[in-house]
Amino acid sequence: MSARIVAPAVMGLLMLVLWEGVVRLADIPPYVLPGPLVVARTLIADWGMLAPALVVTLTITLEALAAAVVVGGMLAILFSLSRWLELSLFPYAIILQVTPIVAIAPLIITWANNVDLSLLICAWLVAFFPILSNTILGLRSVDHNLLALFELYGAGRWKTLIHLRLPAALPYFLGGLRISGGLALIGAVVAEFVAGTGGSASGLAYRILEAGYQLRIPRMFAALVLISAAGIAIYLLLSLLSYLLLRRWHESAIEAES
Amino acid sequence: MPLVAVRGVSRIFANGVQALGGATLDIEAGEFLSVLGPSGCGKSTLLRLIAGLASPTAGTIEWSKGEWPGGKPDLGFVFQEPTLMPWATALANVALPLKLHGVARSEREARAAEALDHVGLKGFERTWPRELSGGMKMRVSIARALVTGPKLLLMDEPFAALDEITRHRLNADLLALWERSRITVVFVTHSVFESVFLSQRIAVMAARPGRIVSELKIAAPYPRTEAFRTSADYAAHCRLVSTHLSEAMAAA
Ligand SMILES: Nc1ncnc2c1ncn2[C@@H]1O[C@H](COP(=O)(O)OP(=O)(O)OP(=O)(O)O)[C@@H](O)[C@H]1O
Ligand SMILES: [Mg+2]
């Protein structure tokens, strides 16, 4: 096993031991700070309630990510085809990006009039910008000599897009996707907090709020652990996807020769 | 009528730089012509104009109607860098022009494999560009330029970035290819030695504004071997061409 796995694993284990030790030695009550063993026990005991919540949050996250890929990717392609469109629309994409989601979430919830939909919109809003801006950058970062070559052989905009600009943009898109994956989860959780309800079914953020009201702090931690685990899993999966798609040709995915 | 007639061509860029000013040059069918000039004199600009990738600010470029009745000329272009698509294998890179022309997959793969064979890369069809050496990448680039069977091959300092041994090998292979196919070659270079070794004719350029100031014939017979490189004839030609280049640079 490589140091890349062993080192953080050992570090994590040490931290957990330290945490458990502090909690026990200082005799901290679980409603202030539960030790990792208590959290783990709660996670197992409350699994029946937490697992459906995890599914709800993950569903919103993945739907938002899919929407971000479709809308962000399409907009990037449209912008690359029409400079005019980009000049008129891109500033608004930036405005959407810099506006804090907590500030506009109540508005969206009011307008959408459907909690599930508004959660989706919020998560999507947070997630789509990295995909859009990265893909635009990628579509533009094409070797100008290759562009000349395509022109020489009479390739129109579409052929140039499909055979040249899209493959050239793929590494950039995948970089954006990795950022967006984490952001979609954050967006889904934040929106659920603001909404104060899980909609048709309750997600993890709602379970955290609920546990907070009831002072069930170990359950709060258990839900938190699930959110982190989901975030890490999304990141790892998207990294794997990126590796699989790029390993044969892109520098970022090629292992340095030892 | 020559294959391509460049008549008093000027090119002024948007920022006001005049890259070419009244360049005149005839390209004869079947010849190996070198365009020799110092860096920045407008060689690449001239080549791009001939390829139709940009249009002249003044002057005309005429393609022989007899050779190209159908309007747009078919030509191959080799850049200073290999300019391969990193996401495609050597075969797919070479097949690209055919793909863009809508040739069916099986046919274009067969023709691309043949073109790779012609540049000495048989067996490297499935290799990725990053796995090829600089010289091999350049060979792929040449195969791609030749795969459509063009009448005219434009090369923009294709071997400038390679080491001398590789450059000499590729020079010899290029000549062999040219002698077999008698395709018209316009070869841009800033190396006197390279231009003398390869060409039947050398057009010397001066800068600011870029123009052709003299044309020289290299009468030495083909095939030109490594023995030619060390001959007195070669040295004499190099001396003559150097003198012309110095004059051109002094005139600028
Ligand atoms: N797109 C451009 N916009 C403005 N100026 C340009 C552009 N391309 C080239 N030039 C200028 O035109 C002149 C000729 O450039 P060109 O690339 O044709 O020279 P070159 O002879 O090919 O040089 P080298 O041997 O270094 O490749 C240079 O002064 C260069 O700065
Ligand atoms: Mg040049």
XYZ file of C-alpha atoms and ligand atoms in Angstrom:
542
model
C 0.000 0.000 0.000
C 1.287 3.398 -0.890
C 2.068 6.241 1.476
C -0.771 8.155 -0.115
C -3.237 5.896 1.674
C -1.293 4.868 4.780
C -0.255 8.348 5.882
C -3.709 9.950 6.046
C -5.212 6.732 7.483
C -2.732 6.664 10.349
C -3.246 10.381 10.909
C -7.035 9.963 10.991
C -6.805 7.089 13.431
C -4.547 9.107 15.742
C -6.989 12.014 15.725
C -9.897 9.702 16.553
C -7.968 8.134 19.442
C -7.009 11.578 20.716
C -10.628 12.750 20.472
C -11.950 9.716 22.324
C -9.213 10.129 24.957
C -9.982 13.803 25.566
C -13.701 13.144 25.834
C -13.134 10.366 28.365
C -10.411 11.982 30.450
C -12.153 15.365 30.694
C -15.444 13.589 31.214
C -17.219 15.683 28.571
C -20.919 14.784 28.408
C -22.180 13.469 25.039
C -24.608 16.379 24.618
C -21.604 18.718 24.457
C -19.126 16.601 22.543
C -19.739 12.907 21.898
C -16.683 10.711 21.399
C -16.213 8.869 18.099
C -17.342 5.562 19.608
C -20.645 7.087 20.693
C -21.062 8.677 17.277
C -20.395 5.336 15.610
C -22.896 3.587 17.884
C -25.503 6.284 17.132
C -24.849 5.958 13.430
C -25.657 2.254 13.638
C -28.600 2.673 15.978
C -30.183 5.509 13.939
C -29.324 4.002 10.569
C -32.970 3.339 9.834
C -33.656 7.062 10.032
C -30.373 8.427 8.670
C -30.075 6.208 5.604
C -33.283 7.479 3.933
C -32.181 11.034 4.758
C -28.841 10.337 3.102
C -30.632 9.035 0.017
C -32.763 12.215 -0.128
C -29.750 14.522 0.116
C -27.723 12.478 -2.349
C -30.582 12.427 -4.815
C -30.854 16.203 -4.785
C -27.086 16.521 -5.045
C -26.793 14.206 -8.030
C -29.800 15.711 -9.800
C -28.338 19.177 -9.294
C -24.958 18.005 -10.539
C -26.539 16.456 -13.621
C -28.444 19.678 -14.292
C -25.231 21.652 -13.785
C -23.424 19.457 -16.308
C -26.191 19.820 -18.875
C -26.816 23.543 -18.438
C -23.191 24.542 -17.734
C -21.891 22.431 -20.598
C -24.542 23.611 -23.063
C -24.047 27.262 -22.155
C -20.284 26.894 -22.547
C -20.771 25.385 -26.013
C -23.253 28.088 -27.003
C -20.868 30.764 -25.761
C -18.033 29.258 -27.760
C -20.202 29.318 -30.879
C -21.486 32.850 -30.386
C -19.296 35.559 -28.951
C -22.327 37.825 -28.872
C -24.269 35.442 -26.664
C -21.336 35.109 -24.302
C -20.853 38.870 -23.985
C -24.496 39.374 -23.117
C -25.019 36.422 -20.763
C -21.744 35.676 -19.004
C -21.912 38.675 -16.612
C -25.201 37.311 -15.276
C -23.663 33.913 -14.696
C -21.046 35.681 -12.587
C -23.724 37.562 -10.642
C -25.454 34.263 -9.886
C -22.151 32.838 -8.762
C -21.142 35.648 -6.401
C -24.560 35.979 -4.752
C -24.524 33.926 -1.521
C -26.935 31.036 -1.835
C -28.318 31.544 1.691
C -29.369 35.036 0.633
C -31.422 33.950 -2.370
C -32.611 30.565 -1.136
C -35.695 32.021 0.662
C -36.704 33.793 -2.556
C -36.315 30.655 -4.592
C -38.281 28.658 -2.054
C -41.093 31.196 -2.218
C -41.127 31.336 -5.995
C -40.739 27.656 -6.739
C -43.569 26.821 -4.366
C -42.289 23.277 -4.185
C -39.608 22.385 -1.691
C -37.972 19.610 -3.719
C -37.730 21.822 -6.783
C -36.368 24.787 -4.856
C -33.702 22.630 -3.190
C -32.708 21.378 -6.607
C -32.509 24.920 -7.992
C -30.364 26.100 -5.059
C -27.929 23.201 -5.342
C -27.778 23.665 -9.094
C -27.061 27.389 -8.752
C -24.042 26.678 -6.579
C -22.798 23.843 -8.744
C -23.035 25.046 -12.305
C -20.553 27.902 -12.417
C -17.276 25.930 -12.130
C -18.447 23.678 -14.953
C -19.427 26.659 -17.091
C -16.274 28.688 -16.599
C -13.906 25.730 -16.836
C -15.539 24.402 -19.973
C -15.434 27.839 -21.604
C -11.734 28.037 -20.798
C -11.182 24.566 -22.248
C -13.125 25.249 -25.441
C -10.931 28.293 -25.975
C -7.616 26.670 -25.086
C -7.293 24.963 -28.423
C -3.941 24.932 -30.214
C -4.344 27.621 -32.877
C -2.371 25.574 -35.375
C -4.842 22.712 -34.971
C -7.616 25.213 -35.586
C -5.818 26.321 -38.759
C -5.555 22.684 -39.810
C -9.301 22.179 -39.375
C -9.924 25.319 -41.395
C -7.559 24.083 -44.089
C -9.584 20.894 -44.494
C -12.805 22.847 -44.679
C -14.228 21.745 -41.321
C -17.118 23.969 -40.283
C -17.997 25.081 -36.769
C -19.731 21.840 -35.869
C -16.975 19.509 -36.985
C -14.414 21.731 -35.294
C -16.493 21.684 -32.136
C -16.978 17.941 -32.062
C -13.571 16.747 -33.199
C -11.380 19.487 -31.755
C -12.884 21.838 -29.194
C -14.788 19.266 -27.145
C -11.901 16.810 -26.713
C -9.545 19.693 -25.923
C -11.997 20.968 -23.311
C -12.545 17.584 -21.650
C -9.770 17.879 -19.008
C -10.983 21.361 -18.068
C -14.583 20.185 -17.885
C -13.619 17.287 -15.630
C -11.699 19.657 -13.356
C -14.820 21.809 -13.078
C -16.954 18.738 -12.475
C -14.861 17.708 -9.468
C -15.354 21.123 -7.880
C -19.047 21.138 -8.754
C -19.629 17.722 -7.195
C -18.663 19.032 -3.765
C -20.494 22.304 -4.304
C -23.729 20.552 -5.288
C -23.690 18.718 -1.962
C -23.015 21.942 -0.071
C -25.784 23.669 -2.017
C -28.254 20.885 -1.253
C -27.424 20.943 2.470
C -27.508 24.746 2.762
C -30.797 24.992 0.911
C -32.324 22.362 3.152
C -31.193 24.313 6.203
C -32.797 27.462 4.876
C -35.977 25.671 3.893
C -36.098 24.103 7.346
C -37.780 21.041 5.923
C -36.803 18.159 3.744
C -39.775 18.524 1.424
C -41.591 15.313 0.618
C -38.927 13.431 2.592
C -36.333 14.733 5.018
C -32.668 15.025 4.089
C -29.586 15.015 6.277
C -29.574 18.765 6.918
C -33.095 18.554 8.281
C -32.058 15.663 10.520
C -29.220 17.814 11.860
C -31.592 20.704 12.592
C -34.057 18.361 14.237
C -31.382 16.669 16.333
C -30.143 20.123 17.374
C -33.576 21.116 18.642
C -33.840 17.859 20.564
C -30.271 18.166 21.885
C -29.423 14.769 20.383
C -25.879 15.833 19.684
C -24.515 12.337 18.842
C -27.131 12.031 16.098
C -26.085 15.434 14.780
C -22.522 14.182 14.575
C -23.622 10.970 12.903
C -25.460 12.953 10.225
C -22.418 15.171 9.815
C -20.218 12.125 9.304
C -22.575 10.926 6.581
C -22.445 14.289 4.786
C -18.648 14.288 4.871
C -18.513 10.693 3.700
C -20.887 11.517 0.846
C -18.709 14.480 -0.144
C -15.570 12.371 -0.112
C -17.254 9.595 -2.078
C -18.449 12.053 -4.733
C -14.972 13.533 -5.029
C -13.328 10.120 -5.331
C -15.838 8.901 -7.911
C -15.410 11.998 -10.055
C -11.628 11.712 -9.758
C -11.864 8.115 -10.901
C -14.042 9.132 -13.837
C -11.548 11.820 -14.758
C -8.677 9.350 -14.528
C -10.450 6.778 -16.674
C -11.249 9.303 -19.380
C -7.835 10.971 -19.485
C -5.344 8.299 -18.521
C -4.264 7.549 -22.045
C -3.372 11.015 -23.165
C -3.593 13.830 -20.656
C -0.590 14.849 -18.583
C -2.666 15.160 -15.415
C -3.581 11.479 -15.470
C -0.255 10.032 -16.498
C 1.838 8.593 -13.693
C 5.324 10.037 -13.651
C 7.917 7.412 -14.557
C 9.747 6.334 -11.449
C 1.402 29.304 -65.744
C 3.011 28.326 -62.424
C 1.154 26.170 -59.910
C 0.810 29.151 -57.582
C 1.564 32.751 -58.517
C 2.173 35.154 -55.642
C 2.011 38.693 -56.985
C 2.997 41.761 -54.975
C 1.433 40.421 -51.814
C 1.326 42.570 -48.691
C -0.020 41.728 -45.293
C -0.570 44.275 -42.559
C -1.778 43.019 -39.175
C -4.417 44.757 -37.078
C -1.715 46.130 -34.790
C -0.090 47.902 -37.745
C 2.811 45.473 -38.207
C 3.579 45.039 -41.881
C 4.693 41.422 -42.133
C 4.839 41.340 -45.927
C 5.302 44.111 -48.457
C 5.127 43.286 -52.136
C 6.270 39.684 -52.036
C 6.350 38.069 -55.468
C 7.050 34.388 -56.068
C 6.187 31.693 -58.591
C 5.781 28.143 -57.398
C 6.288 25.692 -60.266
C 4.537 22.348 -60.368
C 6.674 19.511 -59.073
C 9.550 21.596 -57.754
C 11.226 21.606 -54.363
C 11.372 25.259 -53.374
C 12.826 26.618 -50.157
C 11.959 29.989 -48.690
C 14.937 31.159 -46.681
C 15.003 34.184 -44.392
C 15.856 35.488 -40.950
C 13.475 35.085 -38.032
C 10.502 37.417 -38.165
C 10.794 38.257 -41.868
C 7.311 36.972 -42.654
C 7.924 33.404 -43.824
C 5.084 31.906 -41.805
C 2.790 34.720 -42.860
C 3.585 34.039 -46.519
C 2.914 30.322 -46.097
C -0.413 30.952 -44.362
C -1.444 33.234 -47.217
C -0.529 30.593 -49.804
C -2.558 28.045 -47.830
C -5.543 30.396 -47.848
C -5.595 30.576 -44.047
C -5.435 34.375 -44.270
C -5.978 36.829 -47.083
C -3.488 39.422 -48.332
C -3.989 43.111 -47.573
C -2.818 43.863 -51.119
C -1.696 41.807 -54.109
C -2.997 38.493 -55.401
C -2.363 34.802 -55.027
C -3.454 32.743 -58.025
C -3.751 29.001 -58.145
C -3.345 27.356 -61.508
C -6.776 26.621 -62.989
C -5.325 23.742 -64.977
C -4.126 21.970 -61.856
C -7.061 22.829 -59.618
C -10.190 23.224 -61.720
C -12.417 22.813 -58.686
C -11.579 26.080 -56.949
C -10.110 25.273 -53.539
C -6.645 23.772 -53.897
C -5.765 20.590 -52.044
C -2.611 21.040 -50.061
C -0.874 19.671 -47.013
C 0.541 21.849 -44.253
C 3.271 20.930 -41.794
C 3.774 23.273 -38.866
C 6.919 24.011 -36.916
C 5.536 21.904 -34.058
C 4.023 18.486 -34.766
C 0.566 19.853 -33.812
C -0.966 16.444 -33.126
C -4.166 15.865 -31.202
C -2.975 14.321 -27.905
C -6.254 12.440 -27.447
C -5.908 10.521 -30.702
C -3.553 7.716 -31.758
C -1.006 8.220 -34.516
C -3.385 6.528 -36.941
C -6.343 8.698 -35.953
C -4.202 11.817 -36.217
C -3.116 10.916 -39.725
C -6.677 9.988 -40.688
C -8.042 13.348 -39.520
C -8.048 15.136 -42.918
C -9.916 12.203 -44.445
C -12.388 12.171 -41.571
C -13.072 15.868 -42.093
C -13.634 15.146 -45.771
C -16.155 12.467 -44.915
C -14.181 9.415 -46.058
C -15.548 6.145 -44.654
C -13.777 4.708 -41.638
C -12.289 1.582 -43.171
C -10.941 3.464 -46.161
C -9.454 6.289 -44.154
C -7.760 3.896 -41.766
C -6.256 1.976 -44.634
C -4.982 5.147 -46.266
C -3.673 6.545 -42.972
C -1.810 3.294 -42.293
C -0.279 3.524 -45.742
C 0.782 7.137 -45.151
C 2.385 6.142 -41.843
C 4.214 3.380 -43.664
C 5.555 5.924 -46.169
C 7.120 8.025 -43.428
C 8.700 4.943 -41.841
C 6.263 4.485 -38.971
C 4.752 1.132 -39.794
C 3.727 -0.569 -36.557
C 3.146 2.683 -34.675
C -0.511 3.046 -35.690
C -1.914 2.576 -32.194
C 0.697 4.685 -30.419
C -0.268 7.855 -28.578
C 1.554 11.088 -29.430
C 3.106 11.306 -25.955
C 4.771 7.962 -26.525
C 6.541 9.179 -29.676
C 9.871 10.998 -29.897
C 10.055 14.504 -31.387
C 11.240 13.155 -34.735
C 8.513 10.501 -34.833
C 5.845 13.088 -34.050
C 7.113 15.158 -36.957
C 6.861 12.095 -39.190
C 3.248 11.624 -38.115
C 2.629 15.262 -38.907
C 4.100 14.794 -42.399
C 2.047 11.637 -42.941
C -1.078 13.617 -42.026
C -0.189 16.336 -44.539
C 0.309 13.725 -47.273
C -2.638 11.449 -46.561
C -5.042 13.299 -48.858
C -2.558 13.018 -51.736
C -2.211 16.789 -52.189
C -0.468 18.488 -55.112
C 1.261 20.984 -52.860
C 3.014 20.476 -49.549
C 3.719 23.566 -47.423
C 6.223 23.090 -44.617
C 6.959 25.773 -42.027
C 10.384 25.095 -40.487
C 9.273 21.534 -39.753
C 12.628 20.299 -38.458
C 13.804 23.434 -36.642
C 13.138 21.981 -33.205
C 14.922 18.671 -33.832
C 18.502 17.654 -33.126
C 20.921 17.571 -36.036
C 21.082 13.799 -36.456
C 17.298 13.499 -36.586
C 17.090 16.503 -38.886
C 19.498 14.924 -41.376
C 17.533 11.671 -41.339
C 14.279 13.481 -41.937
C 15.849 15.619 -44.684
C 16.934 12.472 -46.506
C 13.563 10.785 -46.016
C 11.711 13.885 -47.190
C 13.795 13.993 -50.362
C 13.165 10.310 -51.013
C 9.454 10.915 -50.570
C 9.525 13.887 -52.907
C 11.457 12.007 -55.585
C 8.926 9.191 -55.450
C 5.819 11.360 -55.600
C 7.054 14.565 -57.286
C 4.699 16.537 -55.155
C 5.393 20.284 -55.129
C 7.105 21.307 -51.892
C 7.468 24.789 -50.422
C 9.852 24.443 -47.518
C 10.342 27.360 -45.142
C 13.603 27.393 -43.226
C 16.162 29.719 -41.703
C 18.972 27.227 -42.271
C 21.193 27.822 -45.300
C 22.539 24.248 -45.087
C 19.116 22.664 -44.998
C 17.829 24.733 -47.906
C 20.839 23.933 -50.092
C 20.676 20.222 -49.322
C 17.000 19.929 -50.139
C 16.028 22.404 -52.808
C 16.075 22.876 -56.525
C 15.449 26.555 -55.952
C 15.803 28.921 -53.003
C 13.876 32.159 -52.542
C 15.677 34.483 -50.131
C 13.548 36.833 -48.046
C 14.348 40.143 -46.404
C 12.455 41.629 -43.481
C 10.545 44.830 -42.731
C 8.624 44.564 -44.903
C 8.928 40.879 -45.802
C 9.664 40.325 -49.485
C 11.583 37.995 -51.791
C 14.884 39.645 -52.676
C 16.627 36.938 -54.677
C 16.123 33.495 -56.168
C 18.871 30.933 -56.594
C 18.989 27.592 -58.377
C 20.786 24.640 -56.818
C 21.758 22.651 -59.867
C 23.142 19.594 -58.059
C 21.484 16.377 -59.250
C 19.219 14.115 -57.222
C 19.280 11.753 -55.417
C 21.309 13.809 -52.969
C 22.995 11.605 -50.418
C 25.046 12.259 -47.329
C 28.035 12.400 -49.672
C 26.548 15.571 -51.149
C 26.668 17.204 -47.715
C 30.442 16.926 -47.650
C 31.067 17.773 -51.309
C 32.825 20.915 -52.543
C 29.783 21.624 -54.685
C 27.590 21.741 -51.573
C 30.036 24.032 -49.768
C 30.182 26.387 -52.742
C 26.399 26.573 -52.919
C 26.169 27.225 -49.187
C 28.677 30.040 -49.507
C 26.722 31.633 -52.338
C 23.390 31.350 -50.554
C 24.932 32.722 -47.338
C 26.149 35.763 -49.235
C 22.676 36.379 -50.591
C 21.154 35.961 -47.145
C 23.624 38.420 -45.632
C 22.802 40.929 -48.343
C 19.118 40.432 -47.682
C 19.632 41.011 -43.976
C 21.743 44.102 -44.644
C 19.048 45.456 -46.958
C 16.411 45.178 -44.245
N -1.092 37.594 -35.712
C -0.159 38.570 -35.776
N -0.461 39.823 -35.361
C 0.461 40.793 -35.418
N 1.702 40.652 -35.885
C 2.074 39.442 -36.320
C 1.165 38.331 -36.287
N 1.799 37.249 -36.773
C 3.044 37.664 -37.081
N 3.219 38.977 -36.830
C 4.424 39.754 -37.078
O 4.725 39.664 -38.443
C 6.118 39.519 -38.644
C 6.400 38.262 -39.440
O 5.983 37.141 -38.679
P 6.166 35.651 -39.197
O 5.660 34.755 -38.153
O 5.589 35.526 -40.550
O 7.758 35.557 -39.293
P 8.672 34.289 -39.621
O 9.536 34.679 -40.736
O 7.841 33.078 -39.801
O 9.549 34.165 -38.304
P 10.173 32.832 -37.621
O 11.306 32.399 -38.474
O 10.648 33.331 -36.297
O 9.079 31.837 -37.514
C 6.753 39.528 -37.271
O 7.276 40.820 -37.043
C 5.620 39.246 -36.331
O 5.812 39.926 -35.124
Mg 7.597 31.265 -38.662
